[in-house]
Amino acid sequence: MSEQWCVLSEFICAVLVHKAHGVAEHCHDQDICDRESAKGVKIYDGEPGRLKCPLFSGTCNSSFAQSKDLSLKWFWKAKPDQGSEQPVDFSLPDHRIVERKEKLWFQPALLNDTGEYVCLLRNLSYCVKASVGLTVLQKNNGSCVNDQMETVTALIPIEEKQELTCPDIEEFIPPAAKYDVTWHENCHPWINGRYGNSDRAVKNNKFIFYIMREIRKGNYTCVVNYLKNGRPVTLTRTINVKAVGSSRLQYKPVIHIPNKELTFTVTLGETAELLCEAYFHYLKDSATEVWWSVNGKRVDPNSDKISFSSSEVHEQLGHKSIRRILQIDKFTSEDLKKDYTCFAKNKLGEVNSKARVAAQAYIPSIELGCGLGVTLFLMVILIVIYHVYWLELVLLYRAYFGTDETVGDGKEYDIYISYARNTEEEEFVLLTLRTVLENDWGYKVCIFDRDSLPGGNIPEDVLKFIQKSRRLIVILSPDYMTEKSISLLECRLGLLCQHTADTKIIAIRYKPVSFPSSEILQLKQTTVIKWKGEKSGHPRSRFWTRLRLALPLRTLALGVRLIDSTSSHSDLNVGTFPVKKGPSEPRKTRPASKPAAGLRTGERPRKRNGPCMTCRACVRFSERKDPVNFLSQVMPQPVWQTRLCKSIAYGTEVSWTHTRPKPSFEHNRQPVHSQTDQCCCDMTNNNNLCAL
């Protein structure tokens, strides 16, 4: 009703004003209240259509205009931005454009008719005009419609019967004229009984849904054909069919939020948002509404502190959900004491649900963020420190919590050093390595050339020294693996004692060794530390730290440090520092061996012609030819070959303490000396060991 009086009231006021002033210099541009005229009219190309002047609405019709001596004129312009309007040409052939009262008829409309049409009402003292747009569309290729064409919506309750009639055709078809209607479902021609469709049919130009189902929704197009003045005329209309909820199932709204299980958490001093979500079942011609109340009073949306925001979500069968958010600025403790209730209403009734509101506990986010940042920073620092100083940390841990392996092992020396004689390596051992191990770290070091007694059996003494040592340090270099050298003998005996006497080997790669050998392959399976010249000579270098980690552990020593190989020091003393040297322990003299039978006390056995020593048993260290699997490497297995110099018949027994590998004996029943029970052992071979 408001739309009908809109134009009329403004029209009457404009007439009175202009009559009072007696001015009619230009036409007043009237605002359009008719929605259809405001958005324009669309007509298919080649089909009839009409335009209605927006100035005629309600009581303002053609009779009223005639009584006021108002005349109606139509103008046209192709584009809205075109300068002046041109009068509509009514003298076209076959009267294609005709004016009938307040309407402009196109019989039919063509593409070039598209544009803006202006209707003007005027008399001697007054002029008013309004415009309406016209768009002439062509149908899409291969389709019966154009997607831009306006459609009519039909809502059909599910599981119910409904009839469709072709809309807006009565004014076009002449009275008593016969017409034919063809129906299309989504532009597919409809044929009754096709595809077994028994729930739908076309009857008397109507499309009937006997039982509406949701899958039947879509666009249904009716094409009307009739004759006018002997010429065929076509009208095309499209109905958008939607399935909605059954009219037999009607419910009040359902409020999902707020509910009893939900509590809104708000922060004091900030904007609080309370959500109300209501679900509405489809009800025909039913208005829906959602609102909030505070302390039993409906909230005024114009309040400075309170505002709203709403949204709708349409679901299947015409059901929908409405969300309305109540926003309260600067929420205070007083607002926390108020009651907030959500209401929802349709034509069946009203429901409500009360919201529970609680203040959010204070969380010291800044403090937590700073604490977390500091924690992460410290973790990164600790990871970096561990990555750089992990050897030092392991030494520190081992110094306080490690087990002293020197207690009860029965060994006399901490370290035995094996190196190539008369080379650069010997200078390194005597001046650098020995100084650090004995003077700075306090280990008891055994150096064969220094600690062995002159005139002794070299292979036997080397074996004993290695067996009495907890570690064997091997200084690797090309000269170290020279055949028939004492260093090679020390290496082979050390590899044997590694499994028989629990002596661990530490290999220091002083110089690269390129040629392969079985000893080198076995040494690579042990702890290998690389000497890098001047870079490794610094007391704090990684070389000394790794070496200290591989050496035997003793508990933290207290009191005066003894340097002369009497005690080892704690792992805490990693670096090299000047220390005070304590009194040296007098060198132990080797006890005299028991004289062999037939010799006086203090007399050594006489040698045979050539480099030979008389002994009871001669043991030779050699390598077997058959390969065995040793430490995941294929290499020869070292064995001892023993030659017994006295007949078993005389009652002599030879005992051997090493069990891996089992020694083999070759018995010579011919005594070398019938009186001394001695034999000759070739001592020019460093692999021979003589048992006196």
XYZ file of C-alpha atoms in Angstrom:
692
model
C 0.000 0.000 0.000
C 2.930 2.323 0.756
C 4.256 1.776 -2.746
C 0.900 2.739 -4.266
C 0.726 6.043 -2.414
C 4.377 6.868 -2.992
C 4.066 8.316 -6.483
C 0.601 9.718 -5.962
C 1.494 11.822 -2.915
C 4.591 13.246 -4.514
C 2.677 13.869 -7.729
C -0.080 15.849 -5.968
C 2.435 17.874 -3.960
C 4.423 18.698 -7.070
C 1.278 19.843 -8.914
C 0.226 22.139 -6.078
C 3.651 23.673 -5.759
C 4.013 24.343 -9.448
C 0.514 25.817 -9.684
C 1.235 28.138 -6.783
C 4.354 29.495 -8.408
C 3.070 29.268 -11.958
C 6.342 27.769 -13.173
C 6.599 24.896 -15.701
C 10.060 25.381 -17.075
C 11.237 21.742 -16.852
C 9.920 18.285 -15.964
C 10.445 16.918 -12.489
C 12.248 13.538 -12.486
C 10.094 11.277 -10.347
C 11.651 8.582 -8.123
C 10.402 5.096 -8.931
C 8.597 3.205 -6.203
C 7.649 0.235 -8.402
C 10.311 -2.462 -7.935
C 9.584 -4.063 -11.291
C 10.084 -0.788 -13.107
C 13.201 0.002 -11.074
C 15.049 -3.167 -12.137
C 13.732 -3.031 -15.711
C 11.808 -5.389 -17.981
C 13.289 -8.267 -19.983
C 11.658 -9.700 -23.130
C 12.773 -12.459 -25.479
C 13.679 -11.414 -29.006
C 10.704 -11.987 -31.352
C 8.153 -12.283 -28.544
C 5.563 -9.693 -27.447
C 6.076 -7.619 -24.325
C 4.941 -4.479 -22.535
C 6.192 -1.597 -20.438
C 4.105 0.133 -17.795
C 4.690 3.763 -16.924
C 5.926 3.955 -13.319
C 3.933 7.166 -12.760
C 0.688 5.176 -12.873
C 0.241 3.293 -9.640
C -2.607 3.049 -7.160
C -5.251 5.702 -7.742
C -3.125 7.472 -10.315
C -4.413 5.809 -13.491
C -5.382 6.955 -16.951
C -8.817 8.233 -15.802
C -7.202 10.325 -13.083
C -4.732 11.801 -15.572
C -7.508 12.750 -17.963
C -9.422 14.485 -15.192
C -6.378 16.620 -14.448
C -5.842 17.357 -18.130
C -2.530 15.454 -18.073
C -1.215 13.972 -21.277
C 1.156 10.959 -21.466
C 4.140 10.994 -23.782
C 6.775 8.273 -24.346
C 10.427 8.913 -25.136
C 13.342 6.590 -25.749
C 17.118 6.605 -25.717
C 19.368 3.711 -26.546
C 21.852 4.304 -23.681
C 21.394 5.914 -20.255
C 24.308 8.296 -20.847
C 22.873 9.465 -24.185
C 22.064 13.182 -24.271
C 18.377 13.771 -25.048
C 15.468 11.383 -25.406
C 13.812 10.730 -28.739
C 10.028 10.350 -29.052
C 8.921 6.761 -29.544
C 7.969 6.123 -33.153
C 4.448 4.695 -33.288
C 4.305 4.750 -37.090
C 6.302 1.537 -37.591
C 4.943 -1.050 -40.049
C 2.287 -3.378 -38.700
C 2.013 -1.089 -35.656
C 4.829 -3.013 -33.927
C 4.964 -0.517 -31.016
C 1.559 0.598 -29.689
C 0.532 2.800 -26.738
C -2.489 1.605 -24.785
C -3.385 3.771 -21.796
C -0.385 3.735 -19.410
C 1.350 0.800 -21.163
C 3.681 0.565 -24.145
C 3.258 -2.662 -26.166
C 5.836 -4.359 -28.377
C 4.365 -6.779 -30.944
C 6.978 -8.247 -31.072
C 10.146 -6.828 -29.404
C 13.391 -6.750 -31.347
C 17.001 -6.501 -30.231
C 17.329 -2.851 -31.256
C 14.429 -1.970 -28.937
C 16.781 -2.308 -25.960
C 17.220 0.959 -24.081
C 15.695 3.339 -21.534
C 12.073 4.452 -22.000
C 10.753 7.632 -20.384
C 7.082 8.304 -19.750
C 6.102 11.963 -19.234
C 2.923 13.446 -17.720
C 2.362 17.142 -18.271
C -0.113 19.973 -18.603
C 0.284 23.702 -18.970
C 1.717 24.208 -15.497
C 3.239 20.883 -14.496
C 5.566 18.218 -15.911
C 6.783 14.986 -14.302
C 8.592 12.044 -15.815
C 9.882 8.549 -14.903
C 12.015 6.013 -16.755
C 11.995 2.249 -17.089
C 14.580 0.034 -18.761
C 13.952 -2.586 -21.426
C 16.333 -5.429 -22.295
C 15.658 -7.684 -25.266
C 17.419 -11.076 -24.893
C 18.124 -13.909 -27.235
C 17.809 -17.508 -26.078
C 21.037 -19.403 -25.466
C 22.260 -21.691 -28.216
C 20.729 -25.128 -27.849
C 18.518 -23.949 -24.982
C 14.955 -22.796 -24.590
C 15.814 -19.957 -22.186
C 18.360 -17.288 -21.406
C 20.070 -17.417 -18.031
C 19.536 -13.663 -17.530
C 15.764 -13.881 -17.898
C 13.704 -13.397 -14.766
C 11.878 -16.497 -13.515
C 8.863 -17.140 -11.338
C 9.423 -19.195 -8.160
C 6.976 -21.931 -7.169
C 7.290 -23.579 -3.730
C 5.684 -27.021 -3.604
C 5.404 -28.926 -0.290
C 7.040 -32.310 -0.408
C 4.823 -35.387 -0.726
C 1.910 -33.179 -1.792
C 0.018 -32.416 -5.049
C 0.488 -29.175 -6.955
C -0.455 -27.768 -10.389
C 1.586 -25.326 -12.464
C 0.013 -22.931 -14.949
C 1.934 -20.810 -17.413
C 2.177 -17.363 -15.763
C 1.592 -13.865 -17.216
C -0.035 -14.811 -20.515
C -3.647 -13.632 -20.070
C -3.085 -10.049 -21.311
C -1.319 -11.268 -24.444
C -3.758 -13.875 -25.725
C -6.853 -12.416 -27.420
C -10.248 -13.393 -26.001
C -11.637 -16.666 -27.336
C -8.321 -17.408 -29.060
C -7.052 -20.930 -28.942
C -3.527 -21.546 -27.760
C -1.253 -24.502 -27.172
C 1.204 -24.904 -24.266
C 4.346 -27.052 -24.487
C 6.210 -27.853 -21.256
C 9.963 -28.395 -20.824
C 11.839 -29.747 -17.812
C 15.269 -28.080 -17.743
C 14.750 -27.398 -21.488
C 13.969 -31.068 -22.230
C 10.539 -31.436 -23.898
C 8.044 -33.165 -21.617
C 6.140 -36.195 -22.866
C 3.591 -37.883 -20.628
C 4.583 -41.393 -19.582
C 8.129 -41.024 -20.843
C 10.754 -42.700 -18.671
C 7.965 -44.112 -16.506
C 7.184 -40.805 -14.784
C 3.900 -41.573 -13.104
C 4.154 -38.901 -10.396
C 3.992 -36.037 -12.939
C 1.908 -35.281 -16.048
C 0.730 -32.492 -18.375
C -3.035 -32.103 -18.540
C -5.123 -29.227 -19.959
C -2.003 -27.129 -20.542
C -1.085 -27.532 -16.858
C 1.876 -29.342 -15.375
C 0.701 -31.497 -12.467
C 2.843 -32.887 -9.625
C 0.874 -35.755 -8.111
C 3.548 -36.408 -5.477
C 6.240 -33.776 -5.071
C 9.745 -35.078 -4.413
C 12.927 -33.166 -3.776
C 14.618 -34.590 -6.875
C 11.873 -33.005 -9.035
C 13.050 -29.470 -8.356
C 14.372 -27.434 -11.282
C 13.304 -25.078 -14.083
C 10.057 -25.826 -15.863
C 9.500 -23.769 -19.018
C 6.182 -23.320 -20.776
C 6.081 -22.200 -24.440
C 2.698 -20.765 -25.562
C 1.818 -20.644 -29.271
C -1.277 -18.841 -30.650
C -2.444 -16.797 -33.652
C -3.067 -13.058 -33.588
C -4.276 -11.269 -36.664
C -3.338 -14.369 -38.619
C 0.291 -14.314 -37.427
C 1.860 -16.894 -35.104
C 2.917 -15.547 -31.737
C 5.135 -17.258 -29.133
C 5.403 -16.584 -25.408
C 8.065 -18.200 -23.174
C 7.829 -18.307 -19.389
C 10.041 -20.162 -16.873
C 9.052 -21.357 -13.400
C 11.724 -22.276 -10.858
C 10.227 -25.139 -8.849
C 11.562 -25.755 -5.330
C 10.595 -28.463 -2.879
C 9.740 -27.254 0.621
C 8.738 -28.872 3.857
C 5.396 -30.557 4.127
C 2.533 -28.400 5.276
C 1.445 -31.265 7.552
C 4.643 -30.912 9.605
C 4.684 -27.551 11.295
C 6.904 -26.655 14.238
C 7.911 -23.719 16.344
C 11.477 -22.426 16.041
C 14.294 -24.337 17.718
C 17.105 -22.370 19.396
C 20.406 -24.230 19.134
C 22.566 -21.491 20.663
C 22.543 -20.522 23.519
C 21.878 -23.733 25.421
C 22.422 -25.202 28.862
C 25.767 -26.770 27.985
C 27.298 -23.612 26.487
C 28.879 -20.777 28.441
C 29.986 -17.587 26.721
C 33.412 -16.499 27.934
C 33.991 -12.762 27.803
C 36.955 -10.531 28.606
C 36.282 -7.538 30.807
C 37.036 -4.255 29.105
C 36.721 -5.672 25.591
C 33.843 -6.214 23.152
C 31.716 -9.238 24.022
C 29.792 -11.184 21.383
C 26.795 -13.376 22.251
C 25.485 -15.618 19.478
C 21.885 -16.629 19.005
C 21.217 -19.310 16.381
C 17.635 -20.416 15.704
C 16.365 -23.053 13.274
C 13.076 -22.474 11.424
C 11.106 -25.203 9.667
C 9.381 -24.147 6.491
C 5.988 -22.581 7.041
C 4.084 -21.062 4.166
C 3.597 -17.305 4.447
C 5.229 -17.291 7.884
C 7.359 -14.384 9.087
C 10.489 -15.250 11.082
C 12.212 -13.101 13.674
C 15.143 -13.421 16.102
C 16.053 -10.861 18.782
C 17.852 -10.405 22.126
C 16.535 -9.100 25.427
C 18.552 -7.805 28.398
C 16.951 -8.097 31.843
C 13.608 -8.854 30.189
C 13.638 -5.821 27.891
C 14.081 -5.996 24.159
C 17.413 -4.482 23.198
C 17.290 -1.207 21.319
C 19.525 -1.534 18.236
C 20.196 2.208 18.296
C 22.061 2.034 21.607
C 25.625 3.377 21.647
C 27.009 0.424 23.538
C 25.047 -2.399 21.858
C 25.013 -3.407 18.199
C 23.805 -6.380 16.163
C 24.787 -8.417 13.137
C 22.549 -10.985 11.442
C 22.862 -13.666 8.782
C 20.672 -16.375 7.277
C 21.607 -19.831 6.029
C 19.013 -21.454 3.753
C 18.878 -25.231 3.844
C 16.979 -27.934 1.989
C 13.188 -27.983 1.772
C 12.950 -24.295 2.600
C 14.266 -24.645 6.143
C 16.670 -21.981 7.334
C 18.872 -20.934 10.238
C 19.109 -17.360 11.463
C 22.149 -16.161 13.384
C 21.965 -12.950 15.365
C 25.003 -11.706 17.270
C 24.689 -9.303 20.191
C 27.805 -7.119 20.487
C 28.448 -5.236 23.741
C 31.304 -2.727 23.788
C 33.590 -2.449 26.831
C 32.028 -5.294 28.748
C 32.121 -4.597 32.498
C 31.479 -6.535 35.670
C 28.040 -4.852 35.880
C 27.156 -6.255 32.456
C 28.155 -9.663 33.761
C 25.305 -9.556 36.294
C 22.602 -8.982 33.653
C 20.354 -11.626 32.067
C 20.722 -12.160 28.319
C 17.906 -14.042 26.566
C 17.516 -14.998 22.913
C 14.031 -15.105 21.329
C 12.829 -16.711 18.088
C 9.352 -16.422 16.592
C 7.252 -17.674 13.657
C 3.518 -17.817 13.058
C 3.153 -20.836 15.366
C 4.654 -19.207 18.425
C 7.669 -17.893 20.291
C 10.555 -19.621 22.095
C 13.494 -18.322 24.127
C 16.752 -19.483 25.671
C 18.874 -17.806 28.322
C 22.616 -17.356 27.778
C 25.194 -18.122 30.453
C 28.040 -15.595 30.569
C 31.291 -15.907 32.518
C 34.396 -13.737 32.701
C 37.570 -15.219 31.283
C 40.284 -15.921 33.815
C 43.302 -13.663 33.509
C 46.118 -15.309 31.634
C 49.479 -13.567 31.880
C 50.174 -13.853 28.185
C 53.111 -11.449 28.255
C 54.774 -13.281 31.107
C 54.118 -16.652 29.509
C 55.388 -15.426 26.165
C 58.556 -14.049 27.723
C 59.082 -17.221 29.725
C 58.572 -19.388 26.685
C 60.921 -17.215 24.657
C 63.617 -17.384 27.330
C 63.148 -21.140 27.607
C 63.492 -21.621 23.864
C 66.518 -19.327 23.818
C 68.178 -21.302 26.603
C 67.371 -24.569 24.849
C 68.982 -23.291 21.658
C 72.038 -22.123 23.615
C 72.311 -25.491 25.357
C 72.001 -27.354 22.059
C 74.709 -25.198 20.521
C 76.944 -25.664 23.556
C 76.411 -29.408 23.492
C 77.097 -29.544 19.756
C 80.357 -27.609 20.135
C 81.565 -28.878 23.521
C 80.065 -32.354 23.699
C 83.467 -33.958 24.220
C 84.197 -31.693 27.173
C 80.759 -32.398 28.630
C 81.308 -36.145 28.333
C 84.654 -35.785 30.079
C 83.061 -33.725 32.828
C 80.300 -36.286 33.319
C 82.775 -39.158 33.290
C 84.953 -37.423 35.882
C 82.149 -37.292 38.443
C 79.955 -40.262 37.588
C 82.240 -42.631 35.675
C 83.634 -45.900 37.014
C 87.340 -46.141 37.780
C 88.489 -48.952 35.518
C 91.949 -49.104 37.114
C 90.630 -50.636 40.332
C 91.252 -54.358 40.473
C 92.340 -54.877 36.866
C 95.858 -55.978 37.880
C 97.571 -53.828 35.269
C 100.716 -51.827 35.980
C 100.694 -49.237 33.178
C 98.005 -46.951 31.850
C 99.411 -46.560 28.348
C 101.871 -48.353 26.105
C 103.081 -46.289 23.134
C 104.076 -48.022 19.891
C 105.837 -45.993 17.221
C 108.375 -46.208 14.428
C 111.943 -45.762 15.675
C 114.447 -43.258 14.315
C 111.744 -41.212 12.579
C 109.850 -37.993 13.053
C 107.242 -39.940 14.977
C 109.765 -40.802 17.672
C 110.404 -37.119 18.304
C 106.643 -36.544 18.505
C 106.256 -39.352 21.038
C 109.176 -38.441 23.283
C 108.833 -34.659 23.264
C 105.104 -34.038 22.856
C 102.909 -37.054 23.547
C 104.874 -38.454 26.492
C 105.156 -34.989 28.088
C 101.402 -34.438 27.987
C 100.493 -37.943 29.131
C 102.948 -38.134 32.022
C 103.668 -34.596 33.134
C 100.341 -32.904 32.442
C 97.776 -35.688 32.749
C 99.591 -37.915 35.202
C 99.237 -41.232 33.350
C 101.759 -44.037 33.832
C 103.233 -44.519 30.382
C 105.320 -47.441 29.165
C 107.840 -46.773 26.400
C 109.717 -49.914 25.491
C 113.028 -48.276 24.684
C 112.964 -46.495 28.035
C 111.347 -48.960 30.413
C 112.734 -52.296 29.187
C 115.949 -53.786 30.611
C 118.810 -54.239 28.206
C 119.689 -57.714 27.078
C 116.151 -59.063 27.503
C 114.010 -60.984 25.070
C 112.361 -58.286 22.945
C 109.202 -60.157 21.830
C 108.623 -61.521 25.315
C 109.156 -58.112 26.949
C 106.877 -56.370 24.423
C 104.123 -58.914 25.054
C 104.405 -58.520 28.829
C 104.380 -54.723 28.675
C 101.299 -54.678 26.442
C 99.497 -57.178 28.674
C 100.212 -54.964 31.682
C 98.908 -51.830 29.933
C 95.298 -50.628 29.796
C 95.696 -48.808 26.483
C 97.947 -49.264 23.479
C 98.594 -46.077 21.525
C 99.710 -46.751 17.960
C 101.347 -43.884 16.039
C 100.366 -44.684 12.433
C 102.721 -43.660 9.644
C 104.197 -45.268 6.514
C 107.369 -46.209 8.452
C 105.359 -47.893 11.174
C 104.424 -50.912 9.055
C 108.031 -51.734 8.036
C 108.634 -55.480 7.950
C 110.750 -57.014 10.719
C 110.489 -53.823 12.792
C 109.704 -53.733 16.464
C 106.771 -51.404 15.746
C 105.132 -54.037 13.527
C 105.726 -56.637 16.255
C 104.097 -54.312 18.823
C 101.123 -53.809 16.496
C 100.557 -57.508 15.979
C 100.935 -58.347 19.643
C 98.632 -55.453 20.546
C 95.919 -56.727 18.200
C 96.231 -60.115 19.881
C 96.140 -58.669 23.402
C 93.092 -56.618 22.501
C 91.048 -59.818 22.761
C 93.118 -61.824 25.219
C 94.383 -59.291 27.761
C 91.647 -56.619 27.539
C 94.013 -53.986 26.189
C 92.216 -51.366 24.129
C 93.954 -49.812 21.134
C 94.014 -46.122 20.237
C 95.347 -45.330 16.761
C 96.801 -41.858 16.170
C 97.077 -41.203 12.433
C 100.233 -39.125 12.414
C 100.743 -39.476 8.665
C 98.494 -41.010 5.991
C 99.104 -44.696 5.247
C 98.145 -45.598 1.696
C 99.195 -49.237 1.263
C 96.684 -51.811 2.561
C 97.494 -54.478 5.116
C 95.611 -56.671 7.523
C 96.933 -54.691 10.509
C 95.699 -51.396 9.054
C 92.239 -52.867 8.449
C 92.054 -54.052 12.054
C 93.300 -50.734 13.445
C 90.538 -48.898 11.570
C 88.027 -50.779 13.713
C 89.493 -49.184 16.849
C 89.486 -45.578 18.074
C 91.260 -43.486 15.416
C 92.376 -39.910 16.163
C 93.954 -37.715 13.495
C 96.965 -35.525 14.214
C 96.683 -32.266 12.228
C 100.091 -30.804 12.893
C 100.217 -27.324 14.432
C 96.427 -27.176 14.639
C 96.400 -30.212 16.946
C 99.383 -29.001 18.969
C 97.328 -26.470 20.925
C 96.462 -27.743 24.427
C 92.758 -27.010 23.889
C 92.492 -28.639 20.465
C 90.021 -31.385 19.676
C 92.861 -33.866 19.286
C 93.786 -33.794 22.952
C 90.143 -33.813 24.042
C 89.347 -36.908 21.989
C 92.523 -38.580 23.185
C 91.634 -37.866 26.819
C 88.187 -39.348 26.267
C 89.707 -42.579 24.917
C 92.185 -42.982 27.789
C 91.388 -44.923 30.974
C 89.391 -43.215 33.700
C 90.363 -42.689 37.265
C 88.306 -40.967 39.928
C 88.908 -37.333 40.838
C 92.327 -37.178 42.479
C 92.808 -35.035 45.548
C 96.005 -33.826 47.121
C 99.449 -33.501 45.553
C 99.729 -34.441 41.885
C 102.360 -37.075 41.169
C 103.824 -36.728 37.714
C 106.253 -39.578 37.529
C 103.707 -42.172 36.353
C 102.544 -43.056 39.845
C 98.915 -42.035 39.435
C 96.443 -40.905 36.781
C 94.523 -37.697 37.102
C 90.879 -36.829 36.710
C 89.233 -36.065 33.395
C 88.630 -32.560 34.654
C 92.251 -31.759 33.795
C 91.685 -31.667 30.057
C 93.945 -28.781 29.182
C 97.712 -28.648 29.478
C 98.909 -26.536 32.350
C 102.331 -26.221 34.020
C 102.522 -28.538 37.009
C 105.020 -29.229 39.694
C 106.926 -32.385 39.189
C 107.030 -34.742 42.143
C 109.800 -37.124 43.192
C 110.458 -39.869 40.723
C 109.956 -43.450 41.734
C 113.158 -45.450 41.419
C 113.196 -47.620 38.347
C 112.398 -51.202 39.135
C 115.058 -53.736 38.343
C 114.045 -56.792 36.535
C 114.512 -59.884 38.756
C 117.124 -62.301 37.597
C 115.677 -65.269 35.868
C 116.289 -68.695 37.176
C 119.432 -70.159 35.596
C 118.847 -72.887 33.172
C 119.826 -76.400 34.044
C 123.492 -77.000 33.608
C 124.450 -73.306 34.017
C 125.913 -71.472 36.949
C 124.115 -68.647 38.662
C 124.521 -65.383 36.752
C 125.707 -67.140 33.599
C 123.661 -66.624 30.475
C 123.014 -69.513 28.092
C 125.552 -69.755 25.435
C 124.578 -68.987 21.923
C 125.132 -71.266 19.024
C 126.918 -70.219 15.974
C 125.009 -67.318 14.414
C 122.208 -65.192 15.874
C 120.693 -67.877 18.072
C 119.543 -68.177 21.709
C 119.237 -71.382 23.671
C 115.811 -71.803 25.204
C 113.364 -74.492 26.153
C 110.606 -73.490 23.768
C 110.703 -71.254 20.711
C 107.389 -69.554 19.829
C 106.937 -67.962 16.415
C 104.173 -65.509 15.561
C 102.892 -65.964 12.033
C 99.758 -65.541 9.925
C 97.731 -68.403 8.569
C 96.766 -68.380 4.934
C 93.140 -69.309 5.433
C 90.947 -66.209 5.861
C 88.564 -65.851 8.764
C 85.938 -63.262 9.581
C 87.448 -60.919 12.164
C 85.607 -57.725 13.110
C 83.592 -57.772 9.895
C 86.797 -57.816 7.806
C 88.253 -60.730 5.840
C 91.898 -61.037 6.904
C 94.423 -63.655 7.973
C 94.187 -64.978 11.532
C 97.394 -64.646 13.589
C 98.584 -67.843 15.285
C 101.506 -68.906 17.398
C 103.733 -71.743 16.268
C 105.681 -73.377 19.114
C 108.568 -75.739 18.715
C 109.208 -77.910 21.796
C 112.860 -78.517 22.353
C 112.677 -81.436 24.771
C 111.159 -84.821 24.348
C 107.825 -85.558 25.959
C 109.317 -88.775 27.202
C 111.551 -86.882 29.575
C 108.491 -85.453 31.335
C 108.682 -81.872 30.099
C 105.290 -80.069 29.884
C 104.686 -76.781 28.156
C 101.718 -74.671 29.365
C 100.200 -71.769 27.399
C 97.979 -69.114 28.956
C 96.562 -67.673 25.711
C 93.519 -69.568 24.488
C 92.608 -67.546 21.339
C 93.750 -68.926 18.984
C 94.808 -72.270 20.312
C 98.544 -72.735 19.758
C 99.851 -75.709 17.874
C 103.000 -77.514 18.927
C 105.438 -79.391 16.816
C 107.322 -81.948 18.932
C 110.922 -82.768 18.254
C 111.806 -85.904 20.087
C 115.484 -85.408 19.405
C 116.966 -83.370 22.293
C 119.343 -80.695 21.185
C 121.482 -80.980 24.329
C 121.350 -84.100 26.352
C 122.618 -82.304 29.425
C 121.002 -78.799 29.345
C 117.657 -79.586 27.712
C 118.097 -76.371 25.657
C 117.507 -75.542 21.977
C 118.439 -72.690 19.672
C 115.867 -70.027 18.715
C 116.609 -67.669 15.825
C 116.385 -64.213 17.364
C 117.014 -62.304 14.154
C 113.292 -62.743 13.453
C 111.304 -60.324 15.580
C 108.354 -62.689 15.407
C 110.171 -65.335 17.493
C 109.785 -65.525 21.245
C 112.107 -67.654 23.363
C 110.961 -69.208 26.638
C 114.037 -69.668 28.850
